[in-house]
Short mmCIF file of N, CA and C and ligand atoms in Angstrom, two decimals:
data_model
loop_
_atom_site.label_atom_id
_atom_site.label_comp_id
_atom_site.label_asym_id
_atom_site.label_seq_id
_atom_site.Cartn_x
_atom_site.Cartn_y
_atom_site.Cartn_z
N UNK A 1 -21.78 9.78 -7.94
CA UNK A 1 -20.64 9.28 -8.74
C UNK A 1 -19.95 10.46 -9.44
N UNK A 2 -18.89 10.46 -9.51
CA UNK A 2 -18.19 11.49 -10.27
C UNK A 2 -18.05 11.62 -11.30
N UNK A 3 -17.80 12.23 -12.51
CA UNK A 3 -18.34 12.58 -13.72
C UNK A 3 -16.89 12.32 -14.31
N UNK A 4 -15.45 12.15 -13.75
CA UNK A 4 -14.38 11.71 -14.94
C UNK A 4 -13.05 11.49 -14.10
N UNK A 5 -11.92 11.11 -14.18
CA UNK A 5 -10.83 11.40 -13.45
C UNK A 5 -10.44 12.29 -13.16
N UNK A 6 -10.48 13.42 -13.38
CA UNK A 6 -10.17 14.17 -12.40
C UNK A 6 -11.06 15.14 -11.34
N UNK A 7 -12.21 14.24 -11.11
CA UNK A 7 -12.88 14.44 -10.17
C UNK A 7 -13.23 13.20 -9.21
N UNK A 8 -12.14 12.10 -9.66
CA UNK A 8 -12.43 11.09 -9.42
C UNK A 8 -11.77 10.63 -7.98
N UNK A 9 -12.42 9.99 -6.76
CA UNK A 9 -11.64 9.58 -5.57
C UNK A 9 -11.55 8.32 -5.51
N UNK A 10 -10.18 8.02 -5.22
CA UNK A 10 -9.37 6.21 -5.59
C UNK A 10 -9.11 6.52 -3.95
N UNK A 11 -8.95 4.91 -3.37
CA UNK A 11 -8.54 4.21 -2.54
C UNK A 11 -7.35 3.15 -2.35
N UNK A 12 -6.30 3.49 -2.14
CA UNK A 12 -5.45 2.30 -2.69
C UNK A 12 -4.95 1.64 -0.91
N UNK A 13 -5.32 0.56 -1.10
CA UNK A 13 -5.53 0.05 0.55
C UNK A 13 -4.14 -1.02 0.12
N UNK A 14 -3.79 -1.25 1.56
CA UNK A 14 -2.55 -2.38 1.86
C UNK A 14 -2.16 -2.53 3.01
N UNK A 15 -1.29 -3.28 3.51
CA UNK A 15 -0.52 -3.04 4.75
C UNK A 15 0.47 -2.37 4.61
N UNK A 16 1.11 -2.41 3.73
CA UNK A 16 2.14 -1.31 3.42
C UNK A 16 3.22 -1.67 4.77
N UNK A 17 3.73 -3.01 5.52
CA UNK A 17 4.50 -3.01 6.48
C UNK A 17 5.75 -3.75 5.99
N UNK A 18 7.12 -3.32 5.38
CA UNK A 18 6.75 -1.68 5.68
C UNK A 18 6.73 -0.87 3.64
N UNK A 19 6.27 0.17 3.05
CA UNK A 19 5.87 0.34 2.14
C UNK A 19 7.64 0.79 1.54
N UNK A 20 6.97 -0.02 0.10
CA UNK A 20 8.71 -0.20 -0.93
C UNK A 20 8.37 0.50 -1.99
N UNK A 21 9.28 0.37 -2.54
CA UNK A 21 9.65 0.97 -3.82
C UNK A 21 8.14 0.58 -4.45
N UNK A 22 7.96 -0.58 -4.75
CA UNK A 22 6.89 -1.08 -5.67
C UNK A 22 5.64 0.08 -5.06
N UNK A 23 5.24 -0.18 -3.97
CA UNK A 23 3.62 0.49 -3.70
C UNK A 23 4.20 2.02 -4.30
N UNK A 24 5.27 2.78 -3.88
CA UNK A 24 5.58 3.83 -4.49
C UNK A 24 5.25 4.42 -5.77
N UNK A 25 5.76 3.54 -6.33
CA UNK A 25 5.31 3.37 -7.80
C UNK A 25 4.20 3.26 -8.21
N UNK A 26 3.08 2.71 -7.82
CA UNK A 26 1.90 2.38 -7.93
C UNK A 26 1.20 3.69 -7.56
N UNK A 27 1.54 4.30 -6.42
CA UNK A 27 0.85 5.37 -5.61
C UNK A 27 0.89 6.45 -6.44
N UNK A 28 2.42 6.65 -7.61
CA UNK A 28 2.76 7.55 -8.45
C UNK A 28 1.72 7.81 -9.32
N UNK A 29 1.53 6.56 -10.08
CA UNK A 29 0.95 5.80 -11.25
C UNK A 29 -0.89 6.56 -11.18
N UNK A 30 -1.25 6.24 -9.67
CA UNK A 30 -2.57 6.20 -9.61
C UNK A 30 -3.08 7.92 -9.63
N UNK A 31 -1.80 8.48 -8.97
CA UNK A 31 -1.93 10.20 -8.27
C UNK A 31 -2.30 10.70 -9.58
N UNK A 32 -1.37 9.76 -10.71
CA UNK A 32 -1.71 10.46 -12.31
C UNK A 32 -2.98 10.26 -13.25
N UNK A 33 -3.62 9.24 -12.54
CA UNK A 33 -5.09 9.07 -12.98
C UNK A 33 -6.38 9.24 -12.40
N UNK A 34 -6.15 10.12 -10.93
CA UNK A 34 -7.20 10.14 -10.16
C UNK A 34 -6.89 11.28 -9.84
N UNK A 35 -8.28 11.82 -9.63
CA UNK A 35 -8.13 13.37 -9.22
C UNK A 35 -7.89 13.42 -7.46
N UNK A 36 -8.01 12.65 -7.09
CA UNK A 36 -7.76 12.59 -5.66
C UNK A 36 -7.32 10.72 -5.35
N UNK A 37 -6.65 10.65 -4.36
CA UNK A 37 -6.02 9.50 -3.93
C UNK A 37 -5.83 9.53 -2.60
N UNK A 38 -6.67 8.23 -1.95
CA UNK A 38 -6.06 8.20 -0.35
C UNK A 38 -5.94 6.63 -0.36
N UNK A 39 -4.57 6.82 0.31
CA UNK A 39 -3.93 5.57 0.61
C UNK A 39 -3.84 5.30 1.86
N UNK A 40 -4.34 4.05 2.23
CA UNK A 40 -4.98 3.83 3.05
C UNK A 40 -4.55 2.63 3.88
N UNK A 41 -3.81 2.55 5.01
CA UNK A 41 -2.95 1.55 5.85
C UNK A 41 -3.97 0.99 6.41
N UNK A 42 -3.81 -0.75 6.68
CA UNK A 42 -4.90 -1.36 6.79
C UNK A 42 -4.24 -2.06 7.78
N UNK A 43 -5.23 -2.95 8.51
CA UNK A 43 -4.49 -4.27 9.63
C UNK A 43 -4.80 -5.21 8.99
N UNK A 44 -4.37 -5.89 8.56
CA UNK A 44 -4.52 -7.31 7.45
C UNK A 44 -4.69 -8.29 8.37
N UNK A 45 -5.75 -8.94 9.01
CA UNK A 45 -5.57 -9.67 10.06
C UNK A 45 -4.94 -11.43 9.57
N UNK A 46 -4.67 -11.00 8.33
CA UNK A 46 -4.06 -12.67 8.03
C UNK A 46 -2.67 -12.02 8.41
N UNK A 47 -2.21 -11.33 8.53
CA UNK A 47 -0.29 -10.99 8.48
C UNK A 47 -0.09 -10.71 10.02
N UNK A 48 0.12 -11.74 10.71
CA UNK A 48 0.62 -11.21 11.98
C UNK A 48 1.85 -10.83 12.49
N UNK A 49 2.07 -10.33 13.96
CA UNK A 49 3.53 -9.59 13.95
C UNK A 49 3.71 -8.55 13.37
N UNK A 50 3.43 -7.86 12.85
CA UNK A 50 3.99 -6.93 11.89
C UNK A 50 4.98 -6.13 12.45
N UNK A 51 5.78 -5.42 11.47
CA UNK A 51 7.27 -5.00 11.52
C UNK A 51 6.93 -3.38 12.53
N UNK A 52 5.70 -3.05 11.72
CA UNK A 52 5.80 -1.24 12.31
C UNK A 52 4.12 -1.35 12.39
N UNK A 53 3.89 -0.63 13.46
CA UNK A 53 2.10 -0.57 13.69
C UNK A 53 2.00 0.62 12.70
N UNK A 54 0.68 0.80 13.12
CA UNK A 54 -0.61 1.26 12.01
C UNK A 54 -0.06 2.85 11.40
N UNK A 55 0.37 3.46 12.97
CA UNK A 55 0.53 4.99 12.98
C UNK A 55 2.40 4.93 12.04
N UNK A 56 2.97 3.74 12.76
CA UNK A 56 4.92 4.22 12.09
C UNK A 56 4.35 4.21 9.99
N UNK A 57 3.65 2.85 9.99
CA UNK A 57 3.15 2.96 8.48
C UNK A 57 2.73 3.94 7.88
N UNK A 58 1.70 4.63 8.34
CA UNK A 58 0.91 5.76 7.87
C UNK A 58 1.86 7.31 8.09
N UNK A 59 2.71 6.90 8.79
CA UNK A 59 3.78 8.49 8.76
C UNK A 59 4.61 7.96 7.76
N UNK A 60 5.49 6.86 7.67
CA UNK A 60 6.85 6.58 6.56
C UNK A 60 6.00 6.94 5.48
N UNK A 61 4.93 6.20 4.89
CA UNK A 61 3.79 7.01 3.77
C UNK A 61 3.65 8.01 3.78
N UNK A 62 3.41 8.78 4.47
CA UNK A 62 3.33 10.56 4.54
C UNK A 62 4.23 10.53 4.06
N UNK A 63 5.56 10.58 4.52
CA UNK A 63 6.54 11.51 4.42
C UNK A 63 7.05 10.84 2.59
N UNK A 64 6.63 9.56 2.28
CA UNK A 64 6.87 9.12 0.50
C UNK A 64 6.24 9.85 -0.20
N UNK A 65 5.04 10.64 0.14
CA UNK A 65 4.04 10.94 -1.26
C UNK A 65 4.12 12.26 -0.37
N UNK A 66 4.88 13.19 0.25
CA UNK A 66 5.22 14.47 0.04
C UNK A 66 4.75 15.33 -0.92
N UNK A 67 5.75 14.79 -1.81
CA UNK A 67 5.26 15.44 -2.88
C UNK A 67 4.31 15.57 -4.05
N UNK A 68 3.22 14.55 -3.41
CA UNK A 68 2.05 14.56 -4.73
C UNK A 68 0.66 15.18 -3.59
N UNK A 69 0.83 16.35 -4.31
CA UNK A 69 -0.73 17.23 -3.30
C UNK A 69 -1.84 16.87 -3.34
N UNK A 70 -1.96 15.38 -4.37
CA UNK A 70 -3.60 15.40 -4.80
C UNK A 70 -3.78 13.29 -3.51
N UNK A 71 -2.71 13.38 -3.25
CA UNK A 71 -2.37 12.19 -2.28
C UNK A 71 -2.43 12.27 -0.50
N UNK A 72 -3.42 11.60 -0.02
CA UNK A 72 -3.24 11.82 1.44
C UNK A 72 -3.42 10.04 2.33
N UNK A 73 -2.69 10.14 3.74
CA UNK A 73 -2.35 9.16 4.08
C UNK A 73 -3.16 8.81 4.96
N UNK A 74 -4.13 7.69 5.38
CA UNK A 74 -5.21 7.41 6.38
C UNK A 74 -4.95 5.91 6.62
N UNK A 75 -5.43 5.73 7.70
CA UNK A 75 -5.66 4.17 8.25
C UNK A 75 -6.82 3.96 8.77
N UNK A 76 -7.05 2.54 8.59
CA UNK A 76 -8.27 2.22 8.99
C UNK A 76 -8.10 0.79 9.51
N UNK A 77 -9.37 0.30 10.43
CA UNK A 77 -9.30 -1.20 10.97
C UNK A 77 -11.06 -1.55 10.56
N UNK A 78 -11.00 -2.46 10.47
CA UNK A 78 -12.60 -3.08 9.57
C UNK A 78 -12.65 -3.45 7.76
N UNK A 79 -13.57 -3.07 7.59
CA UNK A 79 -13.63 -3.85 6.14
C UNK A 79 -13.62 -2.83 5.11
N UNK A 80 -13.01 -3.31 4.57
CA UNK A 80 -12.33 -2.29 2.77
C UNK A 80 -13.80 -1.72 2.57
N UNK A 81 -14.83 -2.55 2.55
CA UNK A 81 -15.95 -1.91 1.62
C UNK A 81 -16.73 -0.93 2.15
N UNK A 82 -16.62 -0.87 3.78
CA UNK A 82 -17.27 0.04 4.67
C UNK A 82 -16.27 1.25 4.64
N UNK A 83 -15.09 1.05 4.79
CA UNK A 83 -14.61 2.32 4.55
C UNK A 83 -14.37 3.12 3.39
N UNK A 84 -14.46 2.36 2.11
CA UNK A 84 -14.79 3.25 0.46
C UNK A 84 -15.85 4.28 0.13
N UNK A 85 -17.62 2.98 1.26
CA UNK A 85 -18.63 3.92 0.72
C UNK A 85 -18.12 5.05 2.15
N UNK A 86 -17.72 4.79 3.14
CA UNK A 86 -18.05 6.03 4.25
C UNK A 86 -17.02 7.05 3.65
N UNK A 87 -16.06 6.94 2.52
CA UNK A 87 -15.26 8.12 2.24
C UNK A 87 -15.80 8.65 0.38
N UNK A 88 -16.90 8.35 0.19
CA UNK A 88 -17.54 8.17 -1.01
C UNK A 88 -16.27 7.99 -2.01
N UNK A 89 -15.57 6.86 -1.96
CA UNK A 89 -14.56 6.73 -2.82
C UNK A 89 -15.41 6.30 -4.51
N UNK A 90 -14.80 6.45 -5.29
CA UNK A 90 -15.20 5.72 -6.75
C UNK A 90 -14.82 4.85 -7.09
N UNK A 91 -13.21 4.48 -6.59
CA UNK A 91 -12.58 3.29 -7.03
C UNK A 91 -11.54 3.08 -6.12
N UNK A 92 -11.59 1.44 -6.12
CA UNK A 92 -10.19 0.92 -5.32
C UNK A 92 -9.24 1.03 -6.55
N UNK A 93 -7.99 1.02 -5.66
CA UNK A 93 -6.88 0.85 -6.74
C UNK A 93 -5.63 -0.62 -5.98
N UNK A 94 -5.52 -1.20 -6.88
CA UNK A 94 -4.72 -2.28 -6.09
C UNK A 94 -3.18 -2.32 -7.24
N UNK A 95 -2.26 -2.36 -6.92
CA UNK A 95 -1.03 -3.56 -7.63
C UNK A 95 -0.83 -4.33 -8.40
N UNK A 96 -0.60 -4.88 -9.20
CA UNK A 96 -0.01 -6.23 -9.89
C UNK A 96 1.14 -5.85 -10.23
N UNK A 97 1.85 -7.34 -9.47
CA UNK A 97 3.13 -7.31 -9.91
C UNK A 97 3.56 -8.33 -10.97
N UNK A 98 2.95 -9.91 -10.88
CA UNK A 98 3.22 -10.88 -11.78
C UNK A 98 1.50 -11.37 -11.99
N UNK A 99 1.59 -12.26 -12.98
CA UNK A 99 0.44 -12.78 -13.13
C UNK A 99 -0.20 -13.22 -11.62
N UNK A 100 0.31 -14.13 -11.07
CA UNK A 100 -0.26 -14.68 -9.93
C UNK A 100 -0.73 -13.84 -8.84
N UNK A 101 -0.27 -12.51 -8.55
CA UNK A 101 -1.06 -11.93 -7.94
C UNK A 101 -2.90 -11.75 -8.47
N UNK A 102 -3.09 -11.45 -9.59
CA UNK A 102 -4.41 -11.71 -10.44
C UNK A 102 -5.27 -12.75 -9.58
N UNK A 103 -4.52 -13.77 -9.13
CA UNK A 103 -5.55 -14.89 -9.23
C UNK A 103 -6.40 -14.45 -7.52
N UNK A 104 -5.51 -14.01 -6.60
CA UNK A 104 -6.06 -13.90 -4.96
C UNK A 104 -7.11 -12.56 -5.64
N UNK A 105 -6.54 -10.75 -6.19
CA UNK A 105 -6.85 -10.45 -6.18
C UNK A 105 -8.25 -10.03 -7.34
N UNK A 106 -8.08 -10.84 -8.12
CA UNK A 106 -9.41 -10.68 -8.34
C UNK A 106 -10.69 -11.17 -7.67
N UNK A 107 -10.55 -12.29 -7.05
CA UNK A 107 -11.88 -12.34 -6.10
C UNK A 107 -11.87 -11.62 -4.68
N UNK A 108 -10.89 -10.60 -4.54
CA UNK A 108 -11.23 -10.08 -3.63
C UNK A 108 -12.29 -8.64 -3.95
N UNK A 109 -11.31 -8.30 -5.37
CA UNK A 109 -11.93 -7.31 -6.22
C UNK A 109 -13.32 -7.46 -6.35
N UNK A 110 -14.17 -8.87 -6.57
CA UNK A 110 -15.14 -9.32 -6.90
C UNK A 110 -16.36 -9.09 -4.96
N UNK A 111 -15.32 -9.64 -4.11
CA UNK A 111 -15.84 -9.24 -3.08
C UNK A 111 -16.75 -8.12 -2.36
N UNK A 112 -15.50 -7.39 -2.40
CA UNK A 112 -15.07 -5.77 -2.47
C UNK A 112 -16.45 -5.01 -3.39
N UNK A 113 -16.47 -5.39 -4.60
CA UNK A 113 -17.70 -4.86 -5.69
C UNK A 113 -19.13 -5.15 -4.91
N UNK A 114 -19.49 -6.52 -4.49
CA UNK A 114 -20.43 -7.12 -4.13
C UNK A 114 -21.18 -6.19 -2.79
N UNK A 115 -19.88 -6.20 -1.72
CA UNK A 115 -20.23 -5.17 -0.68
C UNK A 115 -20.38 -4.13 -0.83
N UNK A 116 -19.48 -3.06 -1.67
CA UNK A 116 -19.93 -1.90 -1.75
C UNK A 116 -20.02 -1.33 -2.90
N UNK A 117 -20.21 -2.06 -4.12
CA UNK A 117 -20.57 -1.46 -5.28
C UNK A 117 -19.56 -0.97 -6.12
N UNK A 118 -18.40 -0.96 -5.35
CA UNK A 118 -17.14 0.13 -5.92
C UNK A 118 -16.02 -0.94 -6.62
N UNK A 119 -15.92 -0.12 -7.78
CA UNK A 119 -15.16 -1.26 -8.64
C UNK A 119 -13.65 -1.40 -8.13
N UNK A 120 -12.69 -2.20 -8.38
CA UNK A 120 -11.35 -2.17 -8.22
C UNK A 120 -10.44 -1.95 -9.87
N UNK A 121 -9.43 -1.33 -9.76
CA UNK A 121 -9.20 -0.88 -10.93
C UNK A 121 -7.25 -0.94 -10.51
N UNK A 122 -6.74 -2.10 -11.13
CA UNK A 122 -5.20 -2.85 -11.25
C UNK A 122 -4.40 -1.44 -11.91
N UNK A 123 -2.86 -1.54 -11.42
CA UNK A 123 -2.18 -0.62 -12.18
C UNK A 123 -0.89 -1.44 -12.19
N UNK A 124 -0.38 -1.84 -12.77
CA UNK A 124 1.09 -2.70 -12.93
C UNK A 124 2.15 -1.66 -12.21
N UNK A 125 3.06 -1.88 -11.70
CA UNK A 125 4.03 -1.48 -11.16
C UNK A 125 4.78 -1.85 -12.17
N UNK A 126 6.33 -0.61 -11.90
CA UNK A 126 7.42 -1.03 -13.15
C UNK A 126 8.28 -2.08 -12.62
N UNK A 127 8.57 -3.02 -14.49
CA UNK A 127 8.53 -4.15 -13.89
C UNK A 127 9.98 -4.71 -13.09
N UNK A 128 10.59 -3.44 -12.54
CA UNK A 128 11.86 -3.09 -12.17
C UNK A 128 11.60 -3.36 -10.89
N UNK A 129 9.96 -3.69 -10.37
CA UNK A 129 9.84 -3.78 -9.03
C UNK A 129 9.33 -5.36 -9.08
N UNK A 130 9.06 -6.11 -10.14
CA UNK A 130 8.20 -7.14 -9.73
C UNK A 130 8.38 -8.16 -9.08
N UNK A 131 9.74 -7.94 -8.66
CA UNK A 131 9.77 -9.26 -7.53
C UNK A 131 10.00 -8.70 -5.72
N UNK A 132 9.88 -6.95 -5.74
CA UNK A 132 9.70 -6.59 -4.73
C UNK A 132 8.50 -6.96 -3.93
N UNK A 133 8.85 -7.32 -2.40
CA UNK A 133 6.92 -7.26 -1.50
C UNK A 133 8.01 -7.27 -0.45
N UNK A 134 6.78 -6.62 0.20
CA UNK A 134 6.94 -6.20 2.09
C UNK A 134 7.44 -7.31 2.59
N UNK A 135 7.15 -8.53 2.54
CA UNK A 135 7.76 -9.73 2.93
C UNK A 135 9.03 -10.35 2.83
N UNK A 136 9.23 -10.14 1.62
CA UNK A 136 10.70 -10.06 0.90
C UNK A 136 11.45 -8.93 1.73
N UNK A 137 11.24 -7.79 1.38
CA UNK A 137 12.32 -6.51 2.22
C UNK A 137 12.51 -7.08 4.07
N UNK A 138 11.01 -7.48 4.79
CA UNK A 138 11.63 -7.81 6.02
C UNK A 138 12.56 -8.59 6.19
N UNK A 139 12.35 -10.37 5.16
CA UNK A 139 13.36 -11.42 5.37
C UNK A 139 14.74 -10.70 5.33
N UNK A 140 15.17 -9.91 3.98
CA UNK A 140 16.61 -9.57 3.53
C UNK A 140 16.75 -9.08 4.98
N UNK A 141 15.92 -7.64 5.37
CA UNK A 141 16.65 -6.72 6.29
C UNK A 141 16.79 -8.06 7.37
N UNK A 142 15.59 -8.34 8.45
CA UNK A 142 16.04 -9.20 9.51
C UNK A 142 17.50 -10.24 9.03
N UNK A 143 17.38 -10.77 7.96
CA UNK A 143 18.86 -11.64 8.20
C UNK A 143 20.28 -10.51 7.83
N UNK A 144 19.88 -9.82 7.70
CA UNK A 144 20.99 -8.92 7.58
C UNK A 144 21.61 -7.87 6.02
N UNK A 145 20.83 -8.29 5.61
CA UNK A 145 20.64 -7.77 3.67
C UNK A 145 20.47 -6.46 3.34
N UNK A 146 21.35 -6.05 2.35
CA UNK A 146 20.71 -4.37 2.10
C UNK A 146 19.64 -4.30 1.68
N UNK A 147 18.58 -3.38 2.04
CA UNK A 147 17.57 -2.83 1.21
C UNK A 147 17.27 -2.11 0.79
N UNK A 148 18.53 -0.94 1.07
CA UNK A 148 18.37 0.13 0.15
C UNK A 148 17.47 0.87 -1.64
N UNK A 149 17.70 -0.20 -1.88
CA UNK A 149 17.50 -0.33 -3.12
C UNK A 149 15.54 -0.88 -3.41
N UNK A 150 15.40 -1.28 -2.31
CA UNK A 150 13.97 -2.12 -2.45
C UNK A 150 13.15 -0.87 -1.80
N UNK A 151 13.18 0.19 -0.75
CA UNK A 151 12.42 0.51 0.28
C UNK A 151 12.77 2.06 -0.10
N UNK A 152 11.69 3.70 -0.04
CA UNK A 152 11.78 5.15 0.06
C UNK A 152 12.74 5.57 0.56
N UNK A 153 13.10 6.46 0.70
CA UNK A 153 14.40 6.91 1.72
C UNK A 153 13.39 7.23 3.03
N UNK A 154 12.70 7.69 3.46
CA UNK A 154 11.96 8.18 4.86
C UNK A 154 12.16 6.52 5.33
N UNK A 155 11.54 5.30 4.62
CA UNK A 155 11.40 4.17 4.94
C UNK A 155 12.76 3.41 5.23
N UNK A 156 13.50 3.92 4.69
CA UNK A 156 15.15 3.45 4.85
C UNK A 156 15.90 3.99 6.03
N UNK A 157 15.62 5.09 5.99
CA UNK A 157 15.85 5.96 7.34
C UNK A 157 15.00 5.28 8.88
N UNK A 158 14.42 4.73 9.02
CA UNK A 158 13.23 4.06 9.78
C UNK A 158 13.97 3.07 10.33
N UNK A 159 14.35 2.45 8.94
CA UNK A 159 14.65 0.72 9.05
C UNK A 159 16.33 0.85 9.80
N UNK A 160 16.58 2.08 9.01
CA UNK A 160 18.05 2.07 9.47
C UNK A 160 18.40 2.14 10.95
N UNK A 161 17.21 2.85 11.75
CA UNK A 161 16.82 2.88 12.97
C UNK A 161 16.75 2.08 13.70
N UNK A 162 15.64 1.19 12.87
CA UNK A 162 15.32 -0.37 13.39
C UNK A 162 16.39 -1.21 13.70
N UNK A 163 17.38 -1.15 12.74
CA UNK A 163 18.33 -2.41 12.76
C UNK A 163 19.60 -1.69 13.73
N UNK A 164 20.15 -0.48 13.89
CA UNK A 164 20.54 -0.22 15.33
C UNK A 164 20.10 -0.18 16.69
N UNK A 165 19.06 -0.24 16.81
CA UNK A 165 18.48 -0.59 17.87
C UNK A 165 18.54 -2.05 18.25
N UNK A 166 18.01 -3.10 17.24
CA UNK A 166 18.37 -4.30 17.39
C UNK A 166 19.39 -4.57 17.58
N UNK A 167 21.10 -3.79 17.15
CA UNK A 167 21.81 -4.22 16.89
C UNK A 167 22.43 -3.64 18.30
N UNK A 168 21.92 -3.43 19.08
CA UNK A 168 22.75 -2.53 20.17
C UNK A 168 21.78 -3.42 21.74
N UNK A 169 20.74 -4.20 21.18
CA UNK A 169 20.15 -4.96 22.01
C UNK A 169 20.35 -6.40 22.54
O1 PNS B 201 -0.98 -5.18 1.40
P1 PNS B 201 -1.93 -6.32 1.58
O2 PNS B 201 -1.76 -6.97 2.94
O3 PNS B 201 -1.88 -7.33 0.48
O4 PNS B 201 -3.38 -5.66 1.54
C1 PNS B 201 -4.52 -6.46 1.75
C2 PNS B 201 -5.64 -5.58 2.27
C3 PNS B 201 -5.21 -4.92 3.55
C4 PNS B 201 -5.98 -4.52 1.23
C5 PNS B 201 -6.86 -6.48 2.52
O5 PNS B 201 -6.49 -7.45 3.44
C6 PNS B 201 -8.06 -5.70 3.04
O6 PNS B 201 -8.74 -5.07 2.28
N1 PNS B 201 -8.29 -5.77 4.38
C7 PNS B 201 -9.39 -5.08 5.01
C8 PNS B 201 -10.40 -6.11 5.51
C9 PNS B 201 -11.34 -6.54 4.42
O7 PNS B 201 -12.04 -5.74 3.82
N2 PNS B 201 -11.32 -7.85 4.12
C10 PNS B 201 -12.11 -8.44 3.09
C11 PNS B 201 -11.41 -8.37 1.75
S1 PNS B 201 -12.33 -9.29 0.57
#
């Protein structure tokens, strides 16, 4: 176990498909309380379809947290708790955006502890994001909506991709 934050290794897991403003923020938040941070693209097997596979996720992430050196970008397929102890993490780090997120993620938190011992530890996002989610940004973009404003620029640049391609198909 590590002796304080800044020797401390966080995990901040999601699907991140595709990653917004909000996880941004969060990723900021955590880089400033952990001596190390890996964020960590997951296959959520409840979310099917997804917008961008494992590898487009885990590069648009690269290229968001550029600039925080103590931040690196990994993916994984299997279970949160097997991959914390195999990276001797200390702590998950998860989101809240409104109360109701609380209610799913604390028993997952509770899960998560049970399997591998490793606590989960909430960071509020600003609340300038709280009605942002990955779900929300796909609906706007697919029906045709700006998202500028919701999604990184690497991630905007992506999407902007996305929707000429569609739009030329
Ligand atoms: O961004 P999301 O989809 O809300 O993130 C959820 C995620 C990917 C963190 C969660 O589904 C997860 O940890 N998946 C890995 C599989 C696992 O460990 N499942 C049991 C959780 S109790």
């Amino acid at each position: 176990m590590a002796d304080g934050p800044a020797s401390t290794r966080a995990v901040y897991p999601g699907s991140f498909d595709p990653p917004t403003n909000g996880h941004l923020d969060v990723i900021e938040r955590a880089a400033r309380c952990f001596g190390e941070l890996i964020v960590a693209v997951v296959v959520n097997p409840q979310k099917r379809d997804p917008m961008f596979d494992l590898q487009a996720r885990e590069q648009m992430l690269s290229e968001c947290v550029a600039h925080l050196p103590n931040v690196r970008v990994e993916n994984f397929r299997g279970l949160l708790a097997d991959y914390v102890k195999a990276q001797k993490a200390d702590v998950i780090v998860k989101g809240l955006r409104v109360v109701s997120d609380f209610e799913s993620e604390m028993s997952t938190a509770l899960m998560n502890r049970a399997l591998s011992s490793v606590d989960t530890m909430f960071l509020m996002s600003d609340q300038k994001y709280s009605f942002v989610s990955s779900s929300m940004v796909k609906e706007v973009f697919f029906l045709g909506g700006e998202v500028a404003a919701l999604v990184p620029e690497p991630v905007l640049r992506v999407m902007a991709a996305r929707r000429s391609s569609l739009n030329a198909s």
